[in-house]
C-alpha cells in the first residue's frame, strides 16, 4: 500500500491496495485518523462490497434526505446531471452536526466524474484551531453552539433550492433536528482539539448576543477556510474517499456544469461529542 500525503495539514492518497482485502483495513484506518481525509484510488467494488468496507469503520447511518440507491438503502445517490446548476453541499460544512450524536465519517465512491472539475475541498479543524491565539482558544473552549438542519433540508429550504425542487433532497418534514454542541471538541480518536462549528448547520453561539455570535462565527468561517488549512481532492471513477467529520470541513466545488457526476455515499455513525474542557 502506498500513502502519499496531499499537504502538510490533511489529506492523503492511497494506492496499490484493495479495500476488499481484510488485512488492508488496519493501515487504511490509521491513515484515516492521521490525515482526516483519504482517497483510495482504483477500487472496483460493487455496492455490497462498498457497504461491507464501510461497516469496518462502524455502523451505517441511513440518510433521510438524499435519494436512496434503489436496491441498497445504506447508499445515497449524490448526482448532478449536466443540466442541473446546484450541487449538493456547496458551502463548507461537516455532515450531520445537527444530530445529537453526529456521524463519524462519510464515504463517497465515485461512479462517474466530470473530465475536469467536481473536486471536493477539505479543511483541517485541528490545524485551524491550533493557529488561533491562546486567548481566543480559551474564549472558544467555554462556548457552545446551536446546530440545526431545518434551514438546509426543511420547508424554507424547499422553496429556495433547486436540489429540493428537482427531487435530489427529500423528506423536508423530517428536518427538525436542533442540538447544542461545544464550539471546541476533543477528537475521540486522536485526542486533538478541533473547532466544531460550520457555516451550513451552526445557527448561533449559546452564550453570546446575536450580534456577537454572528461576528464570531463569520470570523471563524473565514479563519478556518484559509487555504493553509485545506487540501483539494480530485475524484475519478473507482476512487473511494473517506473523511472524518469531527476533524474536517468539506465543500463540493461546483465548477462542472454540463457534466454528470455520480457518487455512492455512505455515512458512518459516531460516538457522542466530547468537549475539550476537562470534565
Ligand atoms: Fe457533506
GROMACS .gro file of C-alpha atoms and ligand atoms in nm:
model
  280
    1UNK     CA    1   0.000   0.000   0.000
    2UNK     CA    2   0.133   0.345  -0.091
    3UNK     CA    3   0.023   0.651   0.109
    4UNK     CA    4   0.102   0.995  -0.031
    5UNK     CA    5   0.014   1.298   0.186
    6UNK     CA    6  -0.154   1.579  -0.010
    7UNK     CA    7  -0.048   1.872   0.211
    8UNK     CA    8   0.128   1.938   0.540
    9UNK     CA    9  -0.201   1.955   0.732
   10UNK     CA   10  -0.450   1.698   0.599
   11UNK     CA   11  -0.539   1.460   0.319
   12UNK     CA   12  -0.367   1.157   0.166
   13UNK     CA   13  -0.399   0.948  -0.148
   14UNK     CA   14  -0.373   0.573  -0.112
   15UNK     CA   15  -0.287   0.340  -0.398
   16UNK     CA   16  -0.179  -0.022  -0.453
   17UNK     CA   17  -0.443  -0.163  -0.221
   18UNK     CA   18  -0.773  -0.350  -0.250
   19UNK     CA   19  -1.031  -0.245   0.012
   20UNK     CA   20  -1.196  -0.588  -0.019
   21UNK     CA   21  -0.884  -0.743   0.134
   22UNK     CA   22  -0.949  -0.763   0.514
   23UNK     CA   23  -0.580  -0.732   0.606
   24UNK     CA   24  -0.561  -0.384   0.448
   25UNK     CA   25  -0.809  -0.222   0.689
   26UNK     CA   26  -0.580  -0.153   0.987
   27UNK     CA   27  -0.341   0.061   0.782
   28UNK     CA   28  -0.627   0.235   0.597
   29UNK     CA   29  -0.791   0.322   0.931
   30UNK     CA   30  -0.462   0.453   1.070
   31UNK     CA   31  -0.427   0.680   0.763
   32UNK     CA   32  -0.788   0.797   0.804
   33UNK     CA   33  -0.721   0.907   1.165
   34UNK     CA   34  -0.385   1.065   1.079
   35UNK     CA   35  -0.481   1.255   0.763
   36UNK     CA   36  -0.854   1.330   0.825
   37UNK     CA   37  -0.941   1.251   0.463
   38UNK     CA   38  -0.814   0.971   0.241
   39UNK     CA   39  -0.875   0.896  -0.127
   40UNK     CA   40  -0.825   0.530  -0.208
   41UNK     CA   41  -0.766   0.507  -0.582
   42UNK     CA   42  -0.870   0.249  -0.843
   43UNK     CA   43  -1.118   0.039  -0.645
   44UNK     CA   44  -1.351  -0.184  -0.839
   45UNK     CA   45  -1.624  -0.257  -0.585
   46UNK     CA   46  -1.991  -0.348  -0.604
   47UNK     CA   47  -2.245  -0.170  -0.378
   48UNK     CA   48  -2.239  -0.472  -0.142
   49UNK     CA   49  -1.860  -0.451  -0.123
   50UNK     CA   50  -1.871  -0.077  -0.052
   51UNK     CA   51  -2.124  -0.143   0.228
   52UNK     CA   52  -1.902  -0.418   0.376
   53UNK     CA   53  -1.597  -0.187   0.365
   54UNK     CA   54  -1.793   0.098   0.529
   55UNK     CA   55  -1.913  -0.135   0.808
   56UNK     CA   56  -1.550  -0.187   0.911
   57UNK     CA   57  -1.543   0.181   1.019
   58UNK     CA   58  -1.867   0.146   1.217
   59UNK     CA   59  -2.242   0.114   1.191
   60UNK     CA   60  -2.405   0.276   0.887
   61UNK     CA   61  -2.639   0.576   0.931
   62UNK     CA   62  -2.920   0.563   0.676
   63UNK     CA   63  -2.962   0.918   0.545
   64UNK     CA   64  -3.318   1.053   0.530
   65UNK     CA   65  -3.267   1.344   0.294
   66UNK     CA   66  -3.077   1.213  -0.009
   67UNK     CA   67  -3.214   0.983  -0.280
   68UNK     CA   68  -3.152   0.622  -0.174
   69UNK     CA   69  -2.997   0.367  -0.410
   70UNK     CA   70  -3.294   0.164  -0.541
   71UNK     CA   71  -3.153  -0.165  -0.407
   72UNK     CA   72  -2.932  -0.055  -0.116
   73UNK     CA   73  -3.085   0.198   0.129
   74UNK     CA   74  -2.746   0.225   0.305
   75UNK     CA   75  -2.618   0.407  -0.006
   76UNK     CA   76  -2.739   0.757  -0.101
   77UNK     CA   77  -2.710   0.869  -0.461
   78UNK     CA   78  -2.538   1.208  -0.492
   79UNK     CA   79  -2.596   1.300  -0.854
   80UNK     CA   80  -2.558   1.619  -1.055
   81UNK     CA   81  -2.687   1.595  -1.411
   82UNK     CA   82  -2.540   1.807  -1.693
   83UNK     CA   83  -2.838   2.048  -1.696
   84UNK     CA   84  -2.856   2.092  -1.316
   85UNK     CA   85  -2.693   2.402  -1.172
   86UNK     CA   86  -2.672   2.342  -0.795
   87UNK     CA   87  -2.452   2.077  -0.638
   88UNK     CA   88  -2.527   1.920  -0.301
   89UNK     CA   89  -2.301   2.051  -0.021
   90UNK     CA   90  -2.154   2.357  -0.190
   91UNK     CA   91  -2.064   2.555   0.122
   92UNK     CA   92  -1.811   2.449   0.388
   93UNK     CA   93  -1.971   2.209   0.637
   94UNK     CA   94  -1.941   1.893   0.839
   95UNK     CA   95  -2.202   1.623   0.782
   96UNK     CA   96  -2.479   1.567   1.040
   97UNK     CA   97  -2.357   1.819   1.302
   98UNK     CA   98  -2.732   1.876   1.369
   99UNK     CA   99  -2.764   1.525   1.518
  100UNK     CA  100  -2.740   1.459   1.893
  101UNK     CA  101  -2.466   1.208   1.809
  102UNK     CA  102  -2.323   1.328   1.475
  103UNK     CA  103  -2.176   1.086   1.224
  104UNK     CA  104  -1.810   0.998   1.248
  105UNK     CA  105  -1.724   0.957   0.880
  106UNK     CA  106  -1.864   0.992   0.531
  107UNK     CA  107  -1.761   0.787   0.230
  108UNK     CA  108  -1.801   0.862  -0.142
  109UNK     CA  109  -1.746   0.601  -0.409
  110UNK     CA  110  -1.704   0.780  -0.741
  111UNK     CA  111  -1.911   0.615  -1.014
  112UNK     CA  112  -1.887   0.892  -1.272
  113UNK     CA  113  -1.678   1.211  -1.257
  114UNK     CA  114  -1.650   1.507  -1.493
  115UNK     CA  115  -1.337   1.519  -1.710
  116UNK     CA  116  -1.233   1.830  -1.519
  117UNK     CA  117  -1.375   1.983  -1.203
  118UNK     CA  118  -1.609   1.840  -0.940
  119UNK     CA  119  -1.334   1.818  -0.677
  120UNK     CA  120  -1.404   1.831  -0.304
  121UNK     CA  121  -1.224   2.077  -0.076
  122UNK     CA  122  -1.137   1.980   0.283
  123UNK     CA  123  -1.015   2.187   0.576
  124UNK     CA  124  -0.847   2.073   0.897
  125UNK     CA  125  -1.034   2.187   1.207
  126UNK     CA  126  -0.747   2.089   1.438
  127UNK     CA  127  -0.499   2.300   1.236
  128UNK     CA  128  -0.744   2.591   1.218
  129UNK     CA  129  -0.798   2.578   1.595
  130UNK     CA  130  -0.426   2.535   1.662
  131UNK     CA  131  -0.341   2.853   1.467
  132UNK     CA  132  -0.555   3.078   1.691
  133UNK     CA  133  -0.408   3.285   1.977
  134UNK     CA  134  -0.413   3.133   2.325
  135UNK     CA  135  -0.663   3.400   2.439
  136UNK     CA  136  -0.903   3.316   2.156
  137UNK     CA  137  -0.863   2.941   2.219
  138UNK     CA  138  -0.951   2.988   2.587
  139UNK     CA  139  -1.253   3.202   2.499
  140UNK     CA  140  -1.382   2.946   2.247
  141UNK     CA  141  -1.332   2.650   2.483
  142UNK     CA  142  -1.602   2.789   2.712
  143UNK     CA  143  -1.866   2.827   2.440
  144UNK     CA  144  -2.134   2.606   2.289
  145UNK     CA  145  -2.329   2.646   1.965
  146UNK     CA  146  -2.669   2.556   1.825
  147UNK     CA  147  -2.687   2.337   1.513
  148UNK     CA  148  -2.999   2.282   1.302
  149UNK     CA  149  -3.091   2.120   0.971
  150UNK     CA  150  -3.425   2.293   0.922
  151UNK     CA  151  -3.286   2.584   0.715
  152UNK     CA  152  -3.085   2.342   0.494
  153UNK     CA  153  -3.321   2.047   0.442
  154UNK     CA  154  -3.658   2.178   0.573
  155UNK     CA  155  -3.958   2.364   0.429
  156UNK     CA  156  -3.789   2.706   0.399
  157UNK     CA  157  -3.506   2.549   0.202
  158UNK     CA  158  -3.756   2.363  -0.016
  159UNK     CA  159  -3.879   2.691  -0.164
  160UNK     CA  160  -3.527   2.818  -0.220
  161UNK     CA  161  -3.314   2.541  -0.364
  162UNK     CA  162  -3.307   2.362  -0.700
  163UNK     CA  163  -3.180   2.045  -0.525
  164UNK     CA  164  -3.507   2.024  -0.326
  165UNK     CA  165  -3.732   2.109  -0.619
  166UNK     CA  166  -3.579   1.855  -0.859
  167UNK     CA  167  -3.611   1.569  -0.608
  168UNK     CA  168  -3.245   1.527  -0.510
  169UNK     CA  169  -3.325   1.627  -0.149
  170UNK     CA  170  -3.626   1.453   0.009
  171UNK     CA  171  -3.834   1.443   0.330
  172UNK     CA  172  -3.815   1.811   0.430
  173UNK     CA  173  -4.075   1.740   0.703
  174UNK     CA  174  -3.810   1.534   0.886
  175UNK     CA  175  -3.565   1.828   0.906
  176UNK     CA  176  -3.641   1.922   1.265
  177UNK     CA  177  -3.314   1.842   1.437
  178UNK     CA  178  -3.176   2.107   1.671
  179UNK     CA  179  -2.890   2.041   1.912
  180UNK     CA  180  -2.617   2.218   2.110
  181UNK     CA  181  -2.251   2.109   2.084
  182UNK     CA  182  -1.929   2.255   2.230
  183UNK     CA  183  -1.754   2.501   1.996
  184UNK     CA  184  -1.426   2.317   2.061
  185UNK     CA  185  -1.434   1.938   2.082
  186UNK     CA  186  -1.185   1.671   2.178
  187UNK     CA  187  -1.143   1.427   1.891
  188UNK     CA  188  -1.241   1.076   2.007
  189UNK     CA  189  -0.955   0.901   1.823
  190UNK     CA  190  -0.666   1.148   1.805
  191UNK     CA  191  -0.743   1.342   2.125
  192UNK     CA  192  -0.676   1.669   1.933
  193UNK     CA  193  -0.885   1.982   1.990
  194UNK     CA  194  -1.097   2.069   1.685
  195UNK     CA  195  -1.325   2.360   1.603
  196UNK     CA  196  -1.680   2.228   1.576
  197UNK     CA  197  -1.894   2.498   1.414
  198UNK     CA  198  -1.980   2.511   1.044
  199UNK     CA  199  -2.145   2.751   0.803
  200UNK     CA  200  -2.426   2.520   0.688
  201UNK     CA  201  -2.566   2.394   1.016
  202UNK     CA  202  -2.448   2.617   1.305
  203UNK     CA  203  -2.709   2.886   1.377
  204UNK     CA  204  -2.572   3.075   1.679
  205UNK     CA  205  -2.350   3.064   1.985
  206UNK     CA  206  -2.545   2.998   2.303
  207UNK     CA  207  -2.357   3.228   2.543
  208UNK     CA  208  -2.336   3.539   2.316
  209UNK     CA  209  -2.576   3.806   2.189
  210UNK     CA  210  -2.698   3.772   1.832
  211UNK     CA  211  -2.455   4.037   1.704
  212UNK     CA  212  -2.160   3.890   1.897
  213UNK     CA  213  -2.243   3.538   1.780
  214UNK     CA  214  -2.273   3.646   1.417
  215UNK     CA  215  -1.938   3.832   1.423
  216UNK     CA  216  -1.757   3.545   1.593
  217UNK     CA  217  -1.897   3.279   1.359
  218UNK     CA  218  -1.813   3.487   1.050
  219UNK     CA  219  -1.458   3.531   1.181
  220UNK     CA  220  -1.425   3.154   1.245
  221UNK     CA  221  -1.564   3.063   0.900
  222UNK     CA  222  -1.315   3.300   0.734
  223UNK     CA  223  -1.026   3.182   0.950
  224UNK     CA  224  -1.092   2.807   0.918
  225UNK     CA  225  -1.134   2.816   0.539
  226UNK     CA  226  -0.793   2.982   0.494
  227UNK     CA  227  -0.610   2.795   0.218
  228UNK     CA  228  -0.323   2.694   0.450
  229UNK     CA  229  -0.557   2.458   0.640
  230UNK     CA  230  -0.705   2.299   0.326
  231UNK     CA  231  -0.650   2.037   0.058
  232UNK     CA  232  -0.834   1.973  -0.267
  233UNK     CA  233  -0.922   1.626  -0.376
  234UNK     CA  234  -0.973   1.512  -0.733
  235UNK     CA  235  -1.230   1.235  -0.786
  236UNK     CA  236  -1.204   0.970  -1.057
  237UNK     CA  237  -1.418   0.663  -1.125
  238UNK     CA  238  -1.319   0.397  -0.870
  239UNK     CA  239  -1.193   0.643  -0.606
  240UNK     CA  240  -1.326   0.581  -0.254
  241UNK     CA  241  -1.295   0.895  -0.042
  242UNK     CA  242  -1.347   0.879   0.334
  243UNK     CA  243  -1.335   1.178   0.567
  244UNK     CA  244  -1.357   1.238   0.937
  245UNK     CA  245  -1.647   1.470   1.021
  246UNK     CA  246  -1.514   1.569   1.363
  247UNK     CA  247  -1.174   1.688   1.242
  248UNK     CA  248  -1.257   1.832   0.897
  249UNK     CA  249  -1.492   2.051   0.697
  250UNK     CA  250  -1.564   1.985   0.331
  251UNK     CA  251  -1.715   2.167   0.032
  252UNK     CA  252  -1.833   2.033  -0.300
  253UNK     CA  253  -1.671   2.251  -0.570
  254UNK     CA  254  -1.941   2.325  -0.824
  255UNK     CA  255  -1.741   2.401  -1.141
  256UNK     CA  256  -1.863   2.132  -1.383
  257UNK     CA  257  -2.187   2.248  -1.544
  258UNK     CA  258  -2.262   2.036  -1.849
  259UNK     CA  259  -2.111   1.719  -1.698
  260UNK     CA  260  -2.265   1.435  -1.499
  261UNK     CA  261  -2.120   1.342  -1.159
  262UNK     CA  262  -2.244   1.033  -0.971
  263UNK     CA  263  -2.135   0.936  -0.620
  264UNK     CA  264  -2.244   0.649  -0.396
  265UNK     CA  265  -2.240   0.796  -0.045
  266UNK     CA  266  -2.240   0.611   0.288
  267UNK     CA  267  -2.234   0.776   0.631
  268UNK     CA  268  -2.092   0.605   0.941
  269UNK     CA  269  -2.238   0.664   1.288
  270UNK     CA  270  -2.021   0.832   1.550
  271UNK     CA  271  -1.976   0.849   1.925
  272UNK     CA  272  -2.108   1.132   2.149
  273UNK     CA  273  -1.928   1.464   2.106
  274UNK     CA  274  -1.678   1.540   2.383
  275UNK     CA  275  -1.597   1.892   2.498
  276UNK     CA  276  -1.229   1.982   2.501
  277UNK     CA  277  -1.272   2.110   2.860
  278UNK     CA  278  -1.184   1.863   3.134
  279UNK     CA  279  -1.498   1.719   3.296
  280LIG    FE1  280  -2.136   1.694   0.304
   0.00000   0.00000   0.00000
